[in-house]
Amino acid sequence: MSEHPTTDQIAEVQKLTLQWVSELLDEPDVKPEDNFIDLGGHSILAVRLSREAKEQFGAEFDLMVLFEKDLASASTELASRVFRPGQEGR
């Protein structure tokens, strides 16, 4: 059994991440390579984004990754904690 999330699981987290960021920032063209801060995000919005993730996946974004990396990296990091070996996907 793999210790990493599947491509489909990462894609699910990434799709929702991009959707949530688009809605929070009122930015229709959010891409995986975009950075949350560069798009206009800030700490209060990051907390709201993390709340969405917690409600959907049971885990919050790592804020350091969200602030310093691109959205694809933040999604992958979240997926790696959500979809651990032996857990069923959501």
PDB file of C-alpha atoms in Angstrom:
ATOM      1  CA  MET A   1       0.000   0.000   0.000  1.00  0.00           C
ATOM      2  CA  SER A   2       1.293   3.463  -0.917  1.00  0.00           C
ATOM      3  CA  GLU A   3       2.193   5.947   1.780  1.00  0.00           C
ATOM      4  CA  HIS A   4       1.125   8.804  -0.475  1.00  0.00           C
ATOM      5  CA  PRO A   5      -2.281  10.021  -1.618  1.00  0.00           C
ATOM      6  CA  THR A   6      -3.391   8.914  -5.068  1.00  0.00           C
ATOM      7  CA  THR A   7      -3.447  11.271  -8.010  1.00  0.00           C
ATOM      8  CA  ASP A   8      -7.255  11.331  -7.790  1.00  0.00           C
ATOM      9  CA  GLN A   9      -7.163  12.263  -4.112  1.00  0.00           C
ATOM     10  CA  ILE A  10      -4.701  15.088  -4.736  1.00  0.00           C
ATOM     11  CA  ALA A  11      -6.829  16.281  -7.671  1.00  0.00           C
ATOM     12  CA  GLU A  12      -9.932  16.328  -5.439  1.00  0.00           C
ATOM     13  CA  VAL A  13      -8.208  18.452  -2.787  1.00  0.00           C
ATOM     14  CA  GLN A  14      -6.683  20.730  -5.413  1.00  0.00           C
ATOM     15  CA  LYS A  15      -9.988  21.259  -7.218  1.00  0.00           C
ATOM     16  CA  LEU A  16     -11.730  22.278  -4.006  1.00  0.00           C
ATOM     17  CA  THR A  17      -8.791  24.434  -2.923  1.00  0.00           C
ATOM     18  CA  LEU A  18      -8.890  26.393  -6.170  1.00  0.00           C
ATOM     19  CA  GLN A  19     -12.664  26.753  -5.899  1.00  0.00           C
ATOM     20  CA  TRP A  20     -12.495  27.990  -2.295  1.00  0.00           C
ATOM     21  CA  VAL A  21      -9.663  30.443  -3.028  1.00  0.00           C
ATOM     22  CA  SER A  22     -11.530  31.752  -6.064  1.00  0.00           C
ATOM     23  CA  GLU A  23     -14.637  32.377  -3.951  1.00  0.00           C
ATOM     24  CA  LEU A  24     -12.783  33.868  -0.963  1.00  0.00           C
ATOM     25  CA  LEU A  25     -10.718  36.255  -3.054  1.00  0.00           C
ATOM     26  CA  ASP A  26     -13.358  36.949  -5.700  1.00  0.00           C
ATOM     27  CA  GLU A  27     -10.751  35.900  -8.253  1.00  0.00           C
ATOM     28  CA  PRO A  28     -12.242  33.842 -11.091  1.00  0.00           C
ATOM     29  CA  ASP A  29      -8.964  32.680 -12.665  1.00  0.00           C
ATOM     30  CA  VAL A  30      -7.085  30.897  -9.863  1.00  0.00           C
ATOM     31  CA  LYS A  31      -4.432  28.423 -11.012  1.00  0.00           C
ATOM     32  CA  PRO A  32      -2.521  25.698  -9.133  1.00  0.00           C
ATOM     33  CA  GLU A  33       0.749  27.605  -9.600  1.00  0.00           C
ATOM     34  CA  ASP A  34      -0.677  30.744  -7.933  1.00  0.00           C
ATOM     35  CA  ASN A  35       0.381  31.759  -4.435  1.00  0.00           C
ATOM     36  CA  PHE A  36      -2.352  32.581  -1.913  1.00  0.00           C
ATOM     37  CA  ILE A  37      -0.628  35.750  -0.667  1.00  0.00           C
ATOM     38  CA  ASP A  38       0.233  36.966  -4.173  1.00  0.00           C
ATOM     39  CA  LEU A  39      -3.451  36.646  -5.100  1.00  0.00           C
ATOM     40  CA  GLY A  40      -4.372  38.988  -2.233  1.00  0.00           C
ATOM     41  CA  GLY A  41      -4.931  36.465   0.531  1.00  0.00           C
ATOM     42  CA  HIS A  42      -4.098  37.274   4.141  1.00  0.00           C
ATOM     43  CA  SER A  43      -4.253  35.626   7.546  1.00  0.00           C
ATOM     44  CA  ILE A  44      -7.981  36.102   8.164  1.00  0.00           C
ATOM     45  CA  LEU A  45      -8.846  34.627   4.762  1.00  0.00           C
ATOM     46  CA  ALA A  46      -6.365  31.806   5.354  1.00  0.00           C
ATOM     47  CA  VAL A  47      -8.232  30.892   8.534  1.00  0.00           C
ATOM     48  CA  ARG A  48     -11.505  30.858   6.591  1.00  0.00           C
ATOM     49  CA  LEU A  49      -9.912  28.683   3.906  1.00  0.00           C
ATOM     50  CA  SER A  50      -8.602  26.308   6.560  1.00  0.00           C
ATOM     51  CA  ARG A  51     -12.084  26.098   8.083  1.00  0.00           C
ATOM     52  CA  GLU A  52     -13.450  24.972   4.700  1.00  0.00           C
ATOM     53  CA  ALA A  53     -10.770  22.287   4.505  1.00  0.00           C
ATOM     54  CA  LYS A  54     -11.471  21.159   8.075  1.00  0.00           C
ATOM     55  CA  GLU A  55     -15.194  20.830   7.353  1.00  0.00           C
ATOM     56  CA  GLN A  56     -14.608  18.908   4.107  1.00  0.00           C
ATOM     57  CA  PHE A  57     -11.548  16.802   4.942  1.00  0.00           C
ATOM     58  CA  GLY A  58     -11.099  16.891   8.710  1.00  0.00           C
ATOM     59  CA  ALA A  59      -7.751  18.723   8.492  1.00  0.00           C
ATOM     60  CA  GLU A  60      -6.639  22.316   8.036  1.00  0.00           C
ATOM     61  CA  PHE A  61      -4.081  23.742   5.639  1.00  0.00           C
ATOM     62  CA  ASP A  62      -0.531  24.164   6.900  1.00  0.00           C
ATOM     63  CA  LEU A  63      -0.441  27.968   6.866  1.00  0.00           C
ATOM     64  CA  MET A  64       3.309  28.156   6.273  1.00  0.00           C
ATOM     65  CA  VAL A  65       2.916  26.068   3.113  1.00  0.00           C
ATOM     66  CA  LEU A  66      -0.133  28.081   2.067  1.00  0.00           C
ATOM     67  CA  PHE A  67       1.730  31.376   2.504  1.00  0.00           C
ATOM     68  CA  GLU A  68       5.116  30.353   1.092  1.00  0.00           C
ATOM     69  CA  LYS A  69       4.323  27.871  -1.698  1.00  0.00           C
ATOM     70  CA  ASP A  70       1.860  27.622  -4.551  1.00  0.00           C
ATOM     71  CA  LEU A  71      -1.689  26.325  -4.188  1.00  0.00           C
ATOM     72  CA  ALA A  72      -0.738  22.986  -5.762  1.00  0.00           C
ATOM     73  CA  SER A  73       1.860  22.434  -3.020  1.00  0.00           C
ATOM     74  CA  ALA A  74      -0.593  23.452  -0.302  1.00  0.00           C
ATOM     75  CA  SER A  75      -3.196  21.046  -1.724  1.00  0.00           C
ATOM     76  CA  THR A  76      -0.732  18.178  -1.975  1.00  0.00           C
ATOM     77  CA  GLU A  77       0.503  18.737   1.583  1.00  0.00           C
ATOM     78  CA  LEU A  78      -3.077  18.732   2.881  1.00  0.00           C
ATOM     79  CA  ALA A  79      -3.926  15.596   0.885  1.00  0.00           C
ATOM     80  CA  SER A  80      -0.869  13.840   2.329  1.00  0.00           C
ATOM     81  CA  ARG A  81      -2.298  14.314   5.831  1.00  0.00           C
ATOM     82  CA  VAL A  82      -5.919  13.625   4.929  1.00  0.00           C
ATOM     83  CA  PHE A  83      -5.426  10.471   2.889  1.00  0.00           C
ATOM     84  CA  ARG A  84      -3.052   8.399   4.977  1.00  0.00           C
ATOM     85  CA  PRO A  85      -2.495   4.686   4.448  1.00  0.00           C
ATOM     86  CA  GLY A  86      -5.320   2.622   5.872  1.00  0.00           C
ATOM     87  CA  GLN A  87      -7.835   5.469   5.682  1.00  0.00           C
ATOM     88  CA  GLU A  88     -10.736   5.534   3.331  1.00  0.00           C
ATOM     89  CA  GLY A  89     -10.948   8.547   1.041  1.00  0.00           C
ATOM     90  CA  ARG A  90     -13.711  11.042   1.549  1.00  0.00           C
TER      91      ARG A  90
END
